[in-house]
Tab-separated table of C-alpha atoms in Angstrom:
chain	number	residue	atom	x	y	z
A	74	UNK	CA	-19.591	0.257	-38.998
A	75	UNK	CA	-15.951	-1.086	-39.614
A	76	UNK	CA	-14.121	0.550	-42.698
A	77	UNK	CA	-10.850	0.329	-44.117
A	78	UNK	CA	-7.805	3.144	-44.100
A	79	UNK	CA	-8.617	5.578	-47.265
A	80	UNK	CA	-5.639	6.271	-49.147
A	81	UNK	CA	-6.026	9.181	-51.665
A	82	UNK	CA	-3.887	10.899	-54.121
A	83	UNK	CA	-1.053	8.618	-54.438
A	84	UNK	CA	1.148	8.219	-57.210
A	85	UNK	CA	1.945	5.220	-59.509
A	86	UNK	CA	4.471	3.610	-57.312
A	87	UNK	CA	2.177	4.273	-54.343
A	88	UNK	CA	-0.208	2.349	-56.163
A	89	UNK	CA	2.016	-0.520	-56.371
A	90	UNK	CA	2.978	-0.026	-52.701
A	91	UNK	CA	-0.364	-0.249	-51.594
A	92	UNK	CA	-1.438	-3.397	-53.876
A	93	UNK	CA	1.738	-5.219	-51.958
A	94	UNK	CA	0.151	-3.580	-48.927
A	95	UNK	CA	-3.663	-5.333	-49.582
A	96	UNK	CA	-1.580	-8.471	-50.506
A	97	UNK	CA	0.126	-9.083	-46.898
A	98	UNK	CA	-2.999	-8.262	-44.966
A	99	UNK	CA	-4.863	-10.473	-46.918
A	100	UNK	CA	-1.785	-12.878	-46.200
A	101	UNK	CA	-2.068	-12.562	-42.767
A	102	UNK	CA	1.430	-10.649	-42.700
A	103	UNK	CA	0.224	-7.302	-41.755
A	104	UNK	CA	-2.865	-6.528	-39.367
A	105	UNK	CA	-4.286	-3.609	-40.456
A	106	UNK	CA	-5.774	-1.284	-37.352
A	107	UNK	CA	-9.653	-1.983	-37.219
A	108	UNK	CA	-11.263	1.340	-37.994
A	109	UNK	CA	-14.706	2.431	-36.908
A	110	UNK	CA	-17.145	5.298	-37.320
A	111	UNK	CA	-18.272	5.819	-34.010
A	112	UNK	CA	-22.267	7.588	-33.982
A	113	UNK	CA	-23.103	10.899	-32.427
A	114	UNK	CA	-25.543	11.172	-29.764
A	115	UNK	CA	-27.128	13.901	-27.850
A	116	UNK	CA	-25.404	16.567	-30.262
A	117	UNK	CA	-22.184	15.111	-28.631
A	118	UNK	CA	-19.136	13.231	-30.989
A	119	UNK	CA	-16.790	10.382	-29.583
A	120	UNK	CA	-16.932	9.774	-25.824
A	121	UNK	CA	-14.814	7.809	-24.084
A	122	UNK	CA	-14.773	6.547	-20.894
A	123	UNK	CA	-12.239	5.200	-18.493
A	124	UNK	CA	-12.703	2.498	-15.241
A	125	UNK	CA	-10.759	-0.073	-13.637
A	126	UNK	CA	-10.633	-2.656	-11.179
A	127	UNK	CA	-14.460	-3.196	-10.810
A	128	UNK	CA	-13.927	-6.265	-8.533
A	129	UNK	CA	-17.262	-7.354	-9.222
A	130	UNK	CA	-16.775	-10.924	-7.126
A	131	UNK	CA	-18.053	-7.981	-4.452
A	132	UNK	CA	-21.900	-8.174	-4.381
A	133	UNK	CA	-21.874	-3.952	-4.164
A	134	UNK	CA	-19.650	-3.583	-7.280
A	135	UNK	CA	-21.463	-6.079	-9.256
A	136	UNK	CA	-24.888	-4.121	-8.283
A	137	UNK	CA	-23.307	-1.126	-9.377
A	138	UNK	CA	-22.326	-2.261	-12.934
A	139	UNK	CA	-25.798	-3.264	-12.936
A	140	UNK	CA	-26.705	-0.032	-12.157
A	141	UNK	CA	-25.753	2.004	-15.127
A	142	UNK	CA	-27.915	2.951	-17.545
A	143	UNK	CA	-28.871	1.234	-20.245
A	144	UNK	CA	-29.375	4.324	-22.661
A	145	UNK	CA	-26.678	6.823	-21.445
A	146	UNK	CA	-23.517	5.077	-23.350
A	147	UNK	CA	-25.052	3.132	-26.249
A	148	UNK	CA	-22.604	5.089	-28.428
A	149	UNK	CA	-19.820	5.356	-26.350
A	150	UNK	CA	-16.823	3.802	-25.819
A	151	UNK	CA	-15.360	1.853	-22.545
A	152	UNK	CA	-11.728	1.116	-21.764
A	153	UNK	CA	-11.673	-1.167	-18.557
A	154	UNK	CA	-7.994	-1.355	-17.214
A	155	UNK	CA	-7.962	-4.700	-15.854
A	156	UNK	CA	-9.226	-6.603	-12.500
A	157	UNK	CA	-12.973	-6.970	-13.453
A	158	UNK	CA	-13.752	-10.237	-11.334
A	159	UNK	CA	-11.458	-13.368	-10.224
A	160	UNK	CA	-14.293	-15.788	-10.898
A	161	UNK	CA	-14.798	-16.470	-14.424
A	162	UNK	CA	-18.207	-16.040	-14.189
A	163	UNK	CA	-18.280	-13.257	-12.631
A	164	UNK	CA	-16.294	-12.183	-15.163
A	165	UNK	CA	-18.282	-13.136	-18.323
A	166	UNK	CA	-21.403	-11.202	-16.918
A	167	UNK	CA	-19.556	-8.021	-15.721
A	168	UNK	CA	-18.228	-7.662	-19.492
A	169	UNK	CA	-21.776	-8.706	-20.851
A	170	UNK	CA	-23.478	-6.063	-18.888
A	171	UNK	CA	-20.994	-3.677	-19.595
A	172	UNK	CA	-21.450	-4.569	-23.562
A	173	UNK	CA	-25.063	-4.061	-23.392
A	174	UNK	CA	-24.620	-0.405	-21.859
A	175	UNK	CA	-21.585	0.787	-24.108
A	176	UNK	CA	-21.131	0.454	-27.977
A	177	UNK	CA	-17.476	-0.478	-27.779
A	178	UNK	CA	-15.778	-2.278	-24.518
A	179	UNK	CA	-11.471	-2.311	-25.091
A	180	UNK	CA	-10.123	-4.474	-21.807
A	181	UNK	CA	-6.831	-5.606	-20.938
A	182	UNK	CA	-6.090	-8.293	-17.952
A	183	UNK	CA	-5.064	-7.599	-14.782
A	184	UNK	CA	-3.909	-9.624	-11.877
A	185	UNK	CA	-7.094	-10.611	-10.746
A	186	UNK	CA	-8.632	-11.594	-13.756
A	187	UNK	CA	-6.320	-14.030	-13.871
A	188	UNK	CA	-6.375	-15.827	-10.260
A	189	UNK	CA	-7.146	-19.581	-10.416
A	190	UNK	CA	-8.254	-20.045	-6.365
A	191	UNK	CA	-11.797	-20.979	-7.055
A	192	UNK	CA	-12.244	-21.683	-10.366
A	193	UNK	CA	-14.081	-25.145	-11.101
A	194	UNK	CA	-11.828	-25.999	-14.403
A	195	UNK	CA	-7.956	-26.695	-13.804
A	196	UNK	CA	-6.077	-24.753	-15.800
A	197	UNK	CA	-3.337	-22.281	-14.817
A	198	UNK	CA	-3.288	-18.434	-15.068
A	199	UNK	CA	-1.809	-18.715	-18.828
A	200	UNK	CA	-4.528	-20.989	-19.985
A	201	UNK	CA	-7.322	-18.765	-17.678
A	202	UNK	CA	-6.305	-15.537	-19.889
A	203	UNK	CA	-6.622	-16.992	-23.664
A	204	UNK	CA	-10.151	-18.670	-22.272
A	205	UNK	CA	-10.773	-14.863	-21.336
A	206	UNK	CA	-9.373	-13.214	-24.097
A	207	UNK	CA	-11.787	-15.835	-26.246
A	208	UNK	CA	-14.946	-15.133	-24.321
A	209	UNK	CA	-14.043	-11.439	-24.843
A	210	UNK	CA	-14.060	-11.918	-28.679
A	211	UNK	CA	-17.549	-13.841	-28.548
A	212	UNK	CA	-19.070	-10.962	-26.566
A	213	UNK	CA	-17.712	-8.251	-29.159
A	214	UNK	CA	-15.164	-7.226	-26.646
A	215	UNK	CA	-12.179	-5.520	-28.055
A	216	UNK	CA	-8.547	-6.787	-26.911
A	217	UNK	CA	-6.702	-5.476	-29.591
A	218	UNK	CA	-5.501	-1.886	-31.140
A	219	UNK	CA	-8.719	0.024	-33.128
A	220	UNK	CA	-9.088	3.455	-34.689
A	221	UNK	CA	-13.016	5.186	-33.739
A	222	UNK	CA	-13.297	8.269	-35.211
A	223	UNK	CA	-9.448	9.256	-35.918
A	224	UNK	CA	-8.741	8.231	-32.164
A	225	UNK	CA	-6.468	5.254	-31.502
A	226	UNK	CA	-7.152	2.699	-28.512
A	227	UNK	CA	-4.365	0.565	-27.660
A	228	UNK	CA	-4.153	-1.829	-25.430
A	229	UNK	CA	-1.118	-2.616	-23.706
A	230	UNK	CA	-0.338	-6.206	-21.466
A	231	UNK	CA	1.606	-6.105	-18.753
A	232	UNK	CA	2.600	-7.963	-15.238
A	233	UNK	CA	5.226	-6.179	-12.632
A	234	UNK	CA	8.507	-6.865	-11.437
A	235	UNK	CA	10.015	-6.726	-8.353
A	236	UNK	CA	12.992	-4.345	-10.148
A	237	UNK	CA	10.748	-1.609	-10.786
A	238	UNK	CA	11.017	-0.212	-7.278
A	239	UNK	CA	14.134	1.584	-7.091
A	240	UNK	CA	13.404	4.080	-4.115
A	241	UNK	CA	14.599	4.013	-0.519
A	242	UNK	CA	13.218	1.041	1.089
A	243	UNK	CA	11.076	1.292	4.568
A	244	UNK	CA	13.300	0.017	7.793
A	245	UNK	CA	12.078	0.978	10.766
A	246	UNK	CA	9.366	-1.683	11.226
A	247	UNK	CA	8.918	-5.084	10.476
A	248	UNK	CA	7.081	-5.544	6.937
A	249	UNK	CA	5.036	-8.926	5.681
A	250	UNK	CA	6.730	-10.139	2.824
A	251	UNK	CA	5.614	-10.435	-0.451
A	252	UNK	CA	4.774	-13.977	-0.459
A	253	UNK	CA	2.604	-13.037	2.562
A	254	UNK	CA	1.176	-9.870	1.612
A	255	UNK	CA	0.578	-10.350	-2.170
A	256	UNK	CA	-1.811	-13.233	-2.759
A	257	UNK	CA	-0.911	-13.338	-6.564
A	258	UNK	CA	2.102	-15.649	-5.694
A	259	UNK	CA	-0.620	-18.027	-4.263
A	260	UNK	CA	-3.265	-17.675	-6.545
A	261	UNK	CA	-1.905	-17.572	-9.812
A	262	UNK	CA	-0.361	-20.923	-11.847
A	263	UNK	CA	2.397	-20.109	-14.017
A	264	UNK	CA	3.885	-22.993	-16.179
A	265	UNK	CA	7.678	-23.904	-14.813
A	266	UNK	CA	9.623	-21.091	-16.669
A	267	UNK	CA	7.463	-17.990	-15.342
A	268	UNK	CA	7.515	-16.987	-11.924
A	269	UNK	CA	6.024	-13.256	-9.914
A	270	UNK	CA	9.723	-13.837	-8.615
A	271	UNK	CA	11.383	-12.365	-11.162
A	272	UNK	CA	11.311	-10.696	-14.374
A	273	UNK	CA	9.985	-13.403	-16.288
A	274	UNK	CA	5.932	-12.272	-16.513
A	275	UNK	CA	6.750	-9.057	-17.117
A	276	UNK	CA	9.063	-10.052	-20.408
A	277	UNK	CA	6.402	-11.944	-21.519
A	278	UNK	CA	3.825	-9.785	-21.250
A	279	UNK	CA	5.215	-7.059	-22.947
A	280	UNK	CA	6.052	-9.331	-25.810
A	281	UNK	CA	2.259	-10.340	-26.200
A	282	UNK	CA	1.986	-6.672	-27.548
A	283	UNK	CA	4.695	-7.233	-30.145
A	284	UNK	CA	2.222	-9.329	-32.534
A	285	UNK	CA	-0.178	-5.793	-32.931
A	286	UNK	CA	3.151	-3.930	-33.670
A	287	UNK	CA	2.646	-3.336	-37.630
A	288	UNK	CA	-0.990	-1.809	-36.288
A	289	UNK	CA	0.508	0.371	-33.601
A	290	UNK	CA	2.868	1.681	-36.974
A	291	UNK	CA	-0.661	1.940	-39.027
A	292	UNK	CA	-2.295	4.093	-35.909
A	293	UNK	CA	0.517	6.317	-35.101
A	294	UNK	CA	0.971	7.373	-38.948
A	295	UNK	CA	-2.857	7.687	-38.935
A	296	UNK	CA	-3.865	9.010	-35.517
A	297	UNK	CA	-3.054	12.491	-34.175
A	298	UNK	CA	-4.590	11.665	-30.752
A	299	UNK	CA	-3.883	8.265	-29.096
A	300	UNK	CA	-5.166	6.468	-25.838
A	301	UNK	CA	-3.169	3.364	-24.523
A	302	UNK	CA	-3.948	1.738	-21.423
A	303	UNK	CA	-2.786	-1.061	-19.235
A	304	UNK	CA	-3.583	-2.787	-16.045
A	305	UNK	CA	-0.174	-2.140	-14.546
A	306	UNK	CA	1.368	1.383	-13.648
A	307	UNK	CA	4.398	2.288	-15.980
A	308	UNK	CA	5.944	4.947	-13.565
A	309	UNK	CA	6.943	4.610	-9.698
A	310	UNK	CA	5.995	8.293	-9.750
A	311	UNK	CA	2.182	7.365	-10.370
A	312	UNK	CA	2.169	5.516	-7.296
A	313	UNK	CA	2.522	7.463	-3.433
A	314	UNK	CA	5.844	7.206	-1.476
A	315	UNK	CA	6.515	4.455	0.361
A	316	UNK	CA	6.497	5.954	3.616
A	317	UNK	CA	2.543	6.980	2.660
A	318	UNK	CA	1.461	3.497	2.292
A	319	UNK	CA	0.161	0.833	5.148
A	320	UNK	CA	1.785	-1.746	3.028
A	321	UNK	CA	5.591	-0.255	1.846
A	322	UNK	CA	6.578	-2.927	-0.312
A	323	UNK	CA	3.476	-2.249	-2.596
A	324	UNK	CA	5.913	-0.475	-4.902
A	325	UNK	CA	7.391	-4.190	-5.982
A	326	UNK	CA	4.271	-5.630	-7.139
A	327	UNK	CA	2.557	-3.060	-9.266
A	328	UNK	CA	4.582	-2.034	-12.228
A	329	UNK	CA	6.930	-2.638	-15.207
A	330	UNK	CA	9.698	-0.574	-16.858
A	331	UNK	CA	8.912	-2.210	-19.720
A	332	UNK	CA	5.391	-1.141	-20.135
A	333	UNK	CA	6.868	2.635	-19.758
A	334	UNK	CA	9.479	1.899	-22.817
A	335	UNK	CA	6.438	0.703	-24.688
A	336	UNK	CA	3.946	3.419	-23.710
A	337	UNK	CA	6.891	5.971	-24.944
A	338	UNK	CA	7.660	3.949	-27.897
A	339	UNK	CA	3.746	4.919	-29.069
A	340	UNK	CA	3.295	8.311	-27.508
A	341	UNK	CA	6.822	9.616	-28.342
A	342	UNK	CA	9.691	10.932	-25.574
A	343	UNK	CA	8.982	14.432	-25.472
A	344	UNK	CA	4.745	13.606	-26.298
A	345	UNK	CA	2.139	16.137	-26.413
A	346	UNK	CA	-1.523	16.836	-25.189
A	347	UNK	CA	-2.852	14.768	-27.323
A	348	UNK	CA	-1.337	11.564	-25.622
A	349	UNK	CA	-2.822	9.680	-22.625
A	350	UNK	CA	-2.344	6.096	-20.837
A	351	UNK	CA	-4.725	5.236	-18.495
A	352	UNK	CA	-4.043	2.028	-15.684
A	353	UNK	CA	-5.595	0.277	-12.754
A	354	UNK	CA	-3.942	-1.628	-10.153
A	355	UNK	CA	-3.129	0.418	-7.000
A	356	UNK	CA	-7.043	1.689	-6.400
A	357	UNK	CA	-5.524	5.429	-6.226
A	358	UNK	CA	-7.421	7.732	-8.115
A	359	UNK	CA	-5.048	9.460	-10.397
A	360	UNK	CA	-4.744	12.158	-12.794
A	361	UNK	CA	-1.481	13.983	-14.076
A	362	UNK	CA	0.641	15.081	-16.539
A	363	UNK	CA	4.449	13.468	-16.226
A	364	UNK	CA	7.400	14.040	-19.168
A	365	UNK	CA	4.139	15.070	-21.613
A	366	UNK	CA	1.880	12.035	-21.115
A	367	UNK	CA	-1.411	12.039	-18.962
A	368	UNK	CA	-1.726	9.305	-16.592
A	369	UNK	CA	-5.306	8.511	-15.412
A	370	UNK	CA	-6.490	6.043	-13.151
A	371	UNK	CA	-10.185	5.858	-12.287
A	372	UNK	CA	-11.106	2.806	-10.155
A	373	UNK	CA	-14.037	1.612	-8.653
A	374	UNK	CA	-11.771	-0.334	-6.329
A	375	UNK	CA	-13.396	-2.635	-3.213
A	376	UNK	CA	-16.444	-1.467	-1.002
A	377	UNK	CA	-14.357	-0.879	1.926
A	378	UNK	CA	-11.885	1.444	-0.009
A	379	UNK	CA	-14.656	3.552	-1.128
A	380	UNK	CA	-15.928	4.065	2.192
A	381	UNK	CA	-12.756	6.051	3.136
A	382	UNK	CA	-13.471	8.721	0.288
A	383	UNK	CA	-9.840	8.433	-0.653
A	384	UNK	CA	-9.506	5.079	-3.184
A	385	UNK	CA	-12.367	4.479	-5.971
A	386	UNK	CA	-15.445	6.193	-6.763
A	387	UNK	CA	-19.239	5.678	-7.820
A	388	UNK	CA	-21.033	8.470	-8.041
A	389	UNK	CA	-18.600	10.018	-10.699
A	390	UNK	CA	-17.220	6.781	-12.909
A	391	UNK	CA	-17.112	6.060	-15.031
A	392	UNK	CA	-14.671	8.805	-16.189
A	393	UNK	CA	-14.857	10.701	-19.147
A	394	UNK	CA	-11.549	10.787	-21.175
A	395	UNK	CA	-12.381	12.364	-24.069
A	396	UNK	CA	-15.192	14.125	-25.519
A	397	UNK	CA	-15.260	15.561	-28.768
A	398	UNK	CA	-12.075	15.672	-29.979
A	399	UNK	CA	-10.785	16.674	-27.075
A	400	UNK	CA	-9.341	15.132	-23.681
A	401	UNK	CA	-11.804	15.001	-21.184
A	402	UNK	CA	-10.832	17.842	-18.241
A	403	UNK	CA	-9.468	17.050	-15.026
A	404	UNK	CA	-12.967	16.776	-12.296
A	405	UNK	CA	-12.588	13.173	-10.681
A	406	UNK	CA	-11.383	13.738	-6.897
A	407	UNK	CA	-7.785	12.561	-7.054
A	408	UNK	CA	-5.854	12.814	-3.306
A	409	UNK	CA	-3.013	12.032	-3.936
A	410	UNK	CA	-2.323	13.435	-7.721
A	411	UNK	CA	-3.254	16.537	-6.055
A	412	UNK	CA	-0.683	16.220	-3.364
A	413	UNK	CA	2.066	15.818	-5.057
A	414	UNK	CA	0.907	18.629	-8.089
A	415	UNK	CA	1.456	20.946	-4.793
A	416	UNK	CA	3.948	18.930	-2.658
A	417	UNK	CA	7.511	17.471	-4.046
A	418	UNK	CA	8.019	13.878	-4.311
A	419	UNK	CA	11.147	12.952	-1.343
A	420	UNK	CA	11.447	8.880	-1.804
A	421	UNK	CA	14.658	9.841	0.477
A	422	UNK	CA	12.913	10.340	3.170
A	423	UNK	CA	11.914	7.265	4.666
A	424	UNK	CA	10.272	8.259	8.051
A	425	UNK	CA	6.610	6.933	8.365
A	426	UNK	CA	3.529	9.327	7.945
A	427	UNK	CA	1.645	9.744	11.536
A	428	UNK	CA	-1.146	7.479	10.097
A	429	UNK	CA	1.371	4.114	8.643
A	430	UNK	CA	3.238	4.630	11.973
A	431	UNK	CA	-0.017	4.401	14.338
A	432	UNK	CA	-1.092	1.043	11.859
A	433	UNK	CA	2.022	-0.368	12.950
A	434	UNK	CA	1.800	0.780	16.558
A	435	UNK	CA	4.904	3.322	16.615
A	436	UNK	CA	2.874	6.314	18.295
């Protein structure tokens, strides 16, 4: 059930305030922060569950949306991080599934999503994500910023830059270049004035969030616990170091400083434990605490990955958040979190763990 913000006790001018209030959102010059009761089942309040890149143009990862049950969620509430399919399609009957099995699906695009390779319709990657972001609102899919039960889901856009990587860069071997490595420069269309070349998509990403900006006000004044989530990672910290990774450049291509000053424009500098962003992207499984914000990232990432035990999951996403009232504790297996909760982070050093060096034949 949707309700409106209850305002009690005020005084005669806060009468008048709110009656100018009611007037611009029935104007159209203030969105006010949809609010919902969300149901209790099982003896249990709010749950909310995390998941992202479900790739589901993979047979397996489509079968294992398919999979969940049909009972288990139908109260609860689903935040999908971006990358659910590159086919359209596939991409309409992932989120349909997913809408039969939860009460409340919040998504946000990722690269993926918005790939134009195969697609029967021409249209570019701009035109691809309003005909998603419309197929979302037909199925009941949330893209915007809500309020269930006190708790406030926003979602954040967001593409990379190449500018976000500012650590020591790998030498020692010869490294495919982006254009090589990164099929988004091939299989995205961008109209003439954006380009994955520059900073461009990332600008305008970030200022597709500026329209919900009088609701992000209405949430935080509201809200004492707040969820945002993104495709993109908002910290180079979230990510391994470069010398860790077969592909070294990956840094370049999976985040935006931007999305960071927005994340701590919601959640506050300093933050608390009540604030959380989840994201997707980089198929590590992720879960820690940086300058007072939690970062999760719970992927089901490709077959392939999960077969190495060390990117995705199945068996234990998707990943409860929060439960309650309270964030969800830490029990997803997270490698490399883990790592560097025990082991500093030394960008510095740029010599090539034993397992990059024997991919590119050093030992």
């Amino acid at each position: 059930m949707i309700s409106c913000l209850s305002l009690y006790s005020y005084s005669f001018c806060e009468k008048i305030a709110l009656k100018k209030y009611r007037r611009c959102v029935k104007r159209g010059c203030i969105k006010r922060p949809q609010v919902v009761s969300g149901a209790k089942k099982d003896g249990f309040g709010l749950r909310v569950f995390v998941l992202s890149d479900l790739h589901t143009d993979y047979p397996e990862n489509m079968a294992w949306v398919r999979s969940l049950s049909t009972k288990r969620h139908e109260k609860d509430v689903l935040l999908v991080a971006g990358d659910v399919a590159e086919m359209y399609d596939n991409f309409i009957l992932t989120m349909s599934l997913l809408k039969e099995r939860f009460e409340y699906v919040f998504f946000v695009p990722g690269n993926h999503d918005l790939w134009c390779r195969w697609e029967t319709e021409d249209f570019d990657s701009l035109e691809k994500l309003n005909k998603l972001l419309d197929a979302c609102k037909q199925l009941g899919v949330e893209t915007n910023p809500a309020v269930i039960d006190g708790l406030g889901i926003i979602p954040l856009f967001s593409w990379y830059h190449e500018s976000f990587d500012r650590e020591d860069d790998i030498v020692a071997v010869r490294i495919p270049s982006l254009d090589m490595a990164c099929k988004d420069f091939h299989a995205c269309k961008w109209p003439g004035n954006l380009s994955n070349r520059d900073t461009s998509l990332a600008l305008y990403f970030d200022l597709m969030n500026e329209k919900n900006q009088n609701t992000v006000k209405q949430i935080q004044s509201t809200c004492s616990q707040i969820i945002t989530f993104s495709h993109f990672v908002p910290r180079q910290e979230l990510c391994p170091e470069k010398r860790m990774l077969f592909y070294p450049k990956l840094p370049k291509i999976i985040g935006s400083d931007w999305l960071e000053d927005r994340i701590r424009s919601i959640h506050g500098v300093e933050s608390s434990s009540f604030a959380c962003h989840v994201f997707g992207h980089t198929h590590f499984c992720w879960d820690a605490v940086v300058d007072g914000i939690r970062y999760v990232q719970a992927p089901l990432a490709y077959p392939r990955e999960r077969k190495r035990r060390m990117n995705g999951g199945e068996t234990w996403l998707p990943f409860c958040i929060y439960l309650d009232g309270e964030f969800g504790a830490k029990v997803m297996p997270c490698y490399w979190s883990d790592y560097y909760a025990i082991n500093p982070r030394t960008p510095s050093n740029t010599e090539l763990a034993p397992w990059v060096a024997r991919f590119y034949n050093l030992i």
